[in-house]
Amino acid sequence: MTQFKNNSPIFEAAYETASDLHSIGLMTDERMNEFKESCLEPIPVNLDADVFDYFNKKCDFNAEKLRVVINELLRKDIEITQIVS
């Protein structure tokens, strides 16, 4: 589920319009990323301690870097779901 800043219908409308323009090629990826940063709230991800330990040992990630990576992956998954549906 997409979470808009301050649960604002204005942010939602701006993002949806930008997303539509991007999907038909009238907006660049860079500009779309600006809209994402402006309109969307990161969705917090809570992972178990053993998952963090695994990534720390195997990938040399710290917890904050892992949260950023997972949030980006989830955001991309949300976008793909919105495009397909």
JSON list of C-alpha atoms in Angstrom, two decimals:
[
{"chain": "A", "resi": 1, "resn": "MET", "atom": "CA", "xyz": [0.00, 0.00, 0.00]},
{"chain": "A", "resi": 2, "resn": "THR", "atom": "CA", "xyz": [1.29, 3.45, -0.89]},
{"chain": "A", "resi": 3, "resn": "GLN", "atom": "CA", "xyz": [1.51, 5.89, 1.98]},
{"chain": "A", "resi": 4, "resn": "PHE", "atom": "CA", "xyz": [1.31, 9.56, 1.00]},
{"chain": "A", "resi": 5, "resn": "LYS", "atom": "CA", "xyz": [2.85, 12.31, 3.13]},
{"chain": "A", "resi": 6, "resn": "ASN", "atom": "CA", "xyz": [0.42, 13.59, 5.74]},
{"chain": "A", "resi": 7, "resn": "ASN", "atom": "CA", "xyz": [-2.26, 11.33, 4.19]},
{"chain": "A", "resi": 8, "resn": "SER", "atom": "CA", "xyz": [-2.80, 14.23, 1.80]},
{"chain": "A", "resi": 9, "resn": "PRO", "atom": "CA", "xyz": [-5.19, 13.86, -1.14]},
{"chain": "A", "resi": 10, "resn": "ILE", "atom": "CA", "xyz": [-3.17, 16.60, -2.88]},
{"chain": "A", "resi": 11, "resn": "PHE", "atom": "CA", "xyz": [0.03, 14.55, -2.68]},
{"chain": "A", "resi": 12, "resn": "GLU", "atom": "CA", "xyz": [-1.91, 11.51, -3.87]},
{"chain": "A", "resi": 13, "resn": "ALA", "atom": "CA", "xyz": [-3.36, 13.36, -6.87]},
{"chain": "A", "resi": 14, "resn": "ALA", "atom": "CA", "xyz": [0.02, 14.87, -7.80]},
{"chain": "A", "resi": 15, "resn": "TYR", "atom": "CA", "xyz": [1.72, 11.48, -7.59]},
{"chain": "A", "resi": 16, "resn": "GLU", "atom": "CA", "xyz": [-0.99, 9.70, -9.58]},
{"chain": "A", "resi": 17, "resn": "THR", "atom": "CA", "xyz": [-0.83, 12.35, -12.33]},
{"chain": "A", "resi": 18, "resn": "ALA", "atom": "CA", "xyz": [2.97, 12.17, -12.43]},
{"chain": "A", "resi": 19, "resn": "SER", "atom": "CA", "xyz": [2.80, 8.38, -12.52]},
{"chain": "A", "resi": 20, "resn": "ASP", "atom": "CA", "xyz": [0.42, 8.47, -15.47]},
{"chain": "A", "resi": 21, "resn": "LEU", "atom": "CA", "xyz": [2.63, 10.95, -17.34]},
{"chain": "A", "resi": 22, "resn": "HIS", "atom": "CA", "xyz": [5.68, 8.80, -16.62]},
{"chain": "A", "resi": 23, "resn": "SER", "atom": "CA", "xyz": [3.97, 5.62, -17.80]},
{"chain": "A", "resi": 24, "resn": "ILE", "atom": "CA", "xyz": [3.21, 7.15, -21.22]},
{"chain": "A", "resi": 25, "resn": "GLY", "atom": "CA", "xyz": [6.69, 8.59, -21.57]},
{"chain": "A", "resi": 26, "resn": "LEU", "atom": "CA", "xyz": [5.99, 12.27, -20.97]},
{"chain": "A", "resi": 27, "resn": "MET", "atom": "CA", "xyz": [8.04, 12.39, -17.76]},
{"chain": "A", "resi": 28, "resn": "THR", "atom": "CA", "xyz": [11.62, 11.29, -17.23]},
{"chain": "A", "resi": 29, "resn": "ASP", "atom": "CA", "xyz": [12.68, 8.75, -14.61]},
{"chain": "A", "resi": 30, "resn": "GLU", "atom": "CA", "xyz": [14.59, 11.47, -12.77]},
{"chain": "A", "resi": 31, "resn": "ARG", "atom": "CA", "xyz": [11.53, 13.73, -12.55]},
{"chain": "A", "resi": 32, "resn": "MET", "atom": "CA", "xyz": [9.37, 10.79, -11.41]},
{"chain": "A", "resi": 33, "resn": "ASN", "atom": "CA", "xyz": [11.86, 10.07, -8.64]},
{"chain": "A", "resi": 34, "resn": "GLU", "atom": "CA", "xyz": [11.49, 13.68, -7.49]},
{"chain": "A", "resi": 35, "resn": "PHE", "atom": "CA", "xyz": [7.73, 13.16, -7.22]},
{"chain": "A", "resi": 36, "resn": "LYS", "atom": "CA", "xyz": [8.27, 9.95, -5.27]},
{"chain": "A", "resi": 37, "resn": "GLU", "atom": "CA", "xyz": [10.51, 11.73, -2.79]},
{"chain": "A", "resi": 38, "resn": "SER", "atom": "CA", "xyz": [8.08, 14.65, -2.50]},
{"chain": "A", "resi": 39, "resn": "CYS", "atom": "CA", "xyz": [4.82, 12.72, -2.22]},
{"chain": "A", "resi": 40, "resn": "LEU", "atom": "CA", "xyz": [5.52, 9.33, -0.65]},
{"chain": "A", "resi": 41, "resn": "GLU", "atom": "CA", "xyz": [6.35, 8.39, 2.92]},
{"chain": "A", "resi": 42, "resn": "PRO", "atom": "CA", "xyz": [8.74, 5.49, 3.38]},
{"chain": "A", "resi": 43, "resn": "ILE", "atom": "CA", "xyz": [6.88, 2.42, 4.58]},
{"chain": "A", "resi": 44, "resn": "PRO", "atom": "CA", "xyz": [8.64, 1.14, 7.69]},
{"chain": "A", "resi": 45, "resn": "VAL", "atom": "CA", "xyz": [9.87, -2.43, 7.56]},
{"chain": "A", "resi": 46, "resn": "ASN", "atom": "CA", "xyz": [10.41, -4.41, 10.73]},
{"chain": "A", "resi": 47, "resn": "LEU", "atom": "CA", "xyz": [12.58, -7.46, 10.36]},
{"chain": "A", "resi": 48, "resn": "ASP", "atom": "CA", "xyz": [13.58, -10.01, 12.95]},
{"chain": "A", "resi": 49, "resn": "ALA", "atom": "CA", "xyz": [16.99, -9.78, 14.58]},
{"chain": "A", "resi": 50, "resn": "ASP", "atom": "CA", "xyz": [18.13, -13.02, 12.95]},
{"chain": "A", "resi": 51, "resn": "VAL", "atom": "CA", "xyz": [17.49, -11.54, 9.51]},
{"chain": "A", "resi": 52, "resn": "PHE", "atom": "CA", "xyz": [19.64, -8.51, 10.35]},
{"chain": "A", "resi": 53, "resn": "ASP", "atom": "CA", "xyz": [22.35, -10.79, 11.73]},
{"chain": "A", "resi": 54, "resn": "TYR", "atom": "CA", "xyz": [22.34, -12.84, 8.54]},
{"chain": "A", "resi": 55, "resn": "PHE", "atom": "CA", "xyz": [22.68, -9.76, 6.33]},
{"chain": "A", "resi": 56, "resn": "ASN", "atom": "CA", "xyz": [25.32, -8.26, 8.58]},
{"chain": "A", "resi": 57, "resn": "LYS", "atom": "CA", "xyz": [27.43, -11.42, 8.36]},
{"chain": "A", "resi": 58, "resn": "LYS", "atom": "CA", "xyz": [26.83, -12.29, 4.70]},
{"chain": "A", "resi": 59, "resn": "CYS", "atom": "CA", "xyz": [26.54, -8.88, 3.08]},
{"chain": "A", "resi": 60, "resn": "ASP", "atom": "CA", "xyz": [28.28, -6.48, 5.46]},
{"chain": "A", "resi": 61, "resn": "PHE", "atom": "CA", "xyz": [25.07, -4.41, 5.67]},
{"chain": "A", "resi": 62, "resn": "ASN", "atom": "CA", "xyz": [24.10, -2.38, 8.65]},
{"chain": "A", "resi": 63, "resn": "ALA", "atom": "CA", "xyz": [20.47, -2.21, 9.72]},
{"chain": "A", "resi": 64, "resn": "GLU", "atom": "CA", "xyz": [19.80, 1.26, 8.30]},
{"chain": "A", "resi": 65, "resn": "LYS", "atom": "CA", "xyz": [21.24, 0.38, 4.88]},
{"chain": "A", "resi": 66, "resn": "LEU", "atom": "CA", "xyz": [19.13, -2.77, 4.84]},
{"chain": "A", "resi": 67, "resn": "ARG", "atom": "CA", "xyz": [15.96, -0.81, 5.64]},
{"chain": "A", "resi": 68, "resn": "VAL", "atom": "CA", "xyz": [16.70, 1.58, 2.76]},
{"chain": "A", "resi": 69, "resn": "VAL", "atom": "CA", "xyz": [17.26, -1.29, 0.32]},
{"chain": "A", "resi": 70, "resn": "ILE", "atom": "CA", "xyz": [14.09, -3.08, 1.39]},
{"chain": "A", "resi": 71, "resn": "ASN", "atom": "CA", "xyz": [12.00, 0.10, 1.25]},
{"chain": "A", "resi": 72, "resn": "GLU", "atom": "CA", "xyz": [13.21, 0.75, -2.30]},
{"chain": "A", "resi": 73, "resn": "LEU", "atom": "CA", "xyz": [12.41, -2.83, -3.34]},
{"chain": "A", "resi": 74, "resn": "LEU", "atom": "CA", "xyz": [8.94, -2.63, -1.81]},
{"chain": "A", "resi": 75, "resn": "ARG", "atom": "CA", "xyz": [8.29, 0.75, -3.42]},
{"chain": "A", "resi": 76, "resn": "LYS", "atom": "CA", "xyz": [9.25, -0.68, -6.84]},
{"chain": "A", "resi": 77, "resn": "ASP", "atom": "CA", "xyz": [6.96, -3.65, -6.19]},
{"chain": "A", "resi": 78, "resn": "ILE", "atom": "CA", "xyz": [4.10, -1.26, -5.36]},
{"chain": "A", "resi": 79, "resn": "GLU", "atom": "CA", "xyz": [4.72, 0.68, -8.56]},
{"chain": "A", "resi": 80, "resn": "ILE", "atom": "CA", "xyz": [4.71, -2.47, -10.66]},
{"chain": "A", "resi": 81, "resn": "THR", "atom": "CA", "xyz": [1.47, -3.58, -9.01]},
{"chain": "A", "resi": 82, "resn": "GLN", "atom": "CA", "xyz": [-0.13, -0.21, -9.75]},
{"chain": "A", "resi": 83, "resn": "ILE", "atom": "CA", "xyz": [0.95, -0.32, -13.40]},
{"chain": "A", "resi": 84, "resn": "VAL", "atom": "CA", "xyz": [-0.33, -3.87, -13.89]},
{"chain": "A", "resi": 85, "resn": "SER", "atom": "CA", "xyz": [-3.68, -3.34, -12.20]}
]
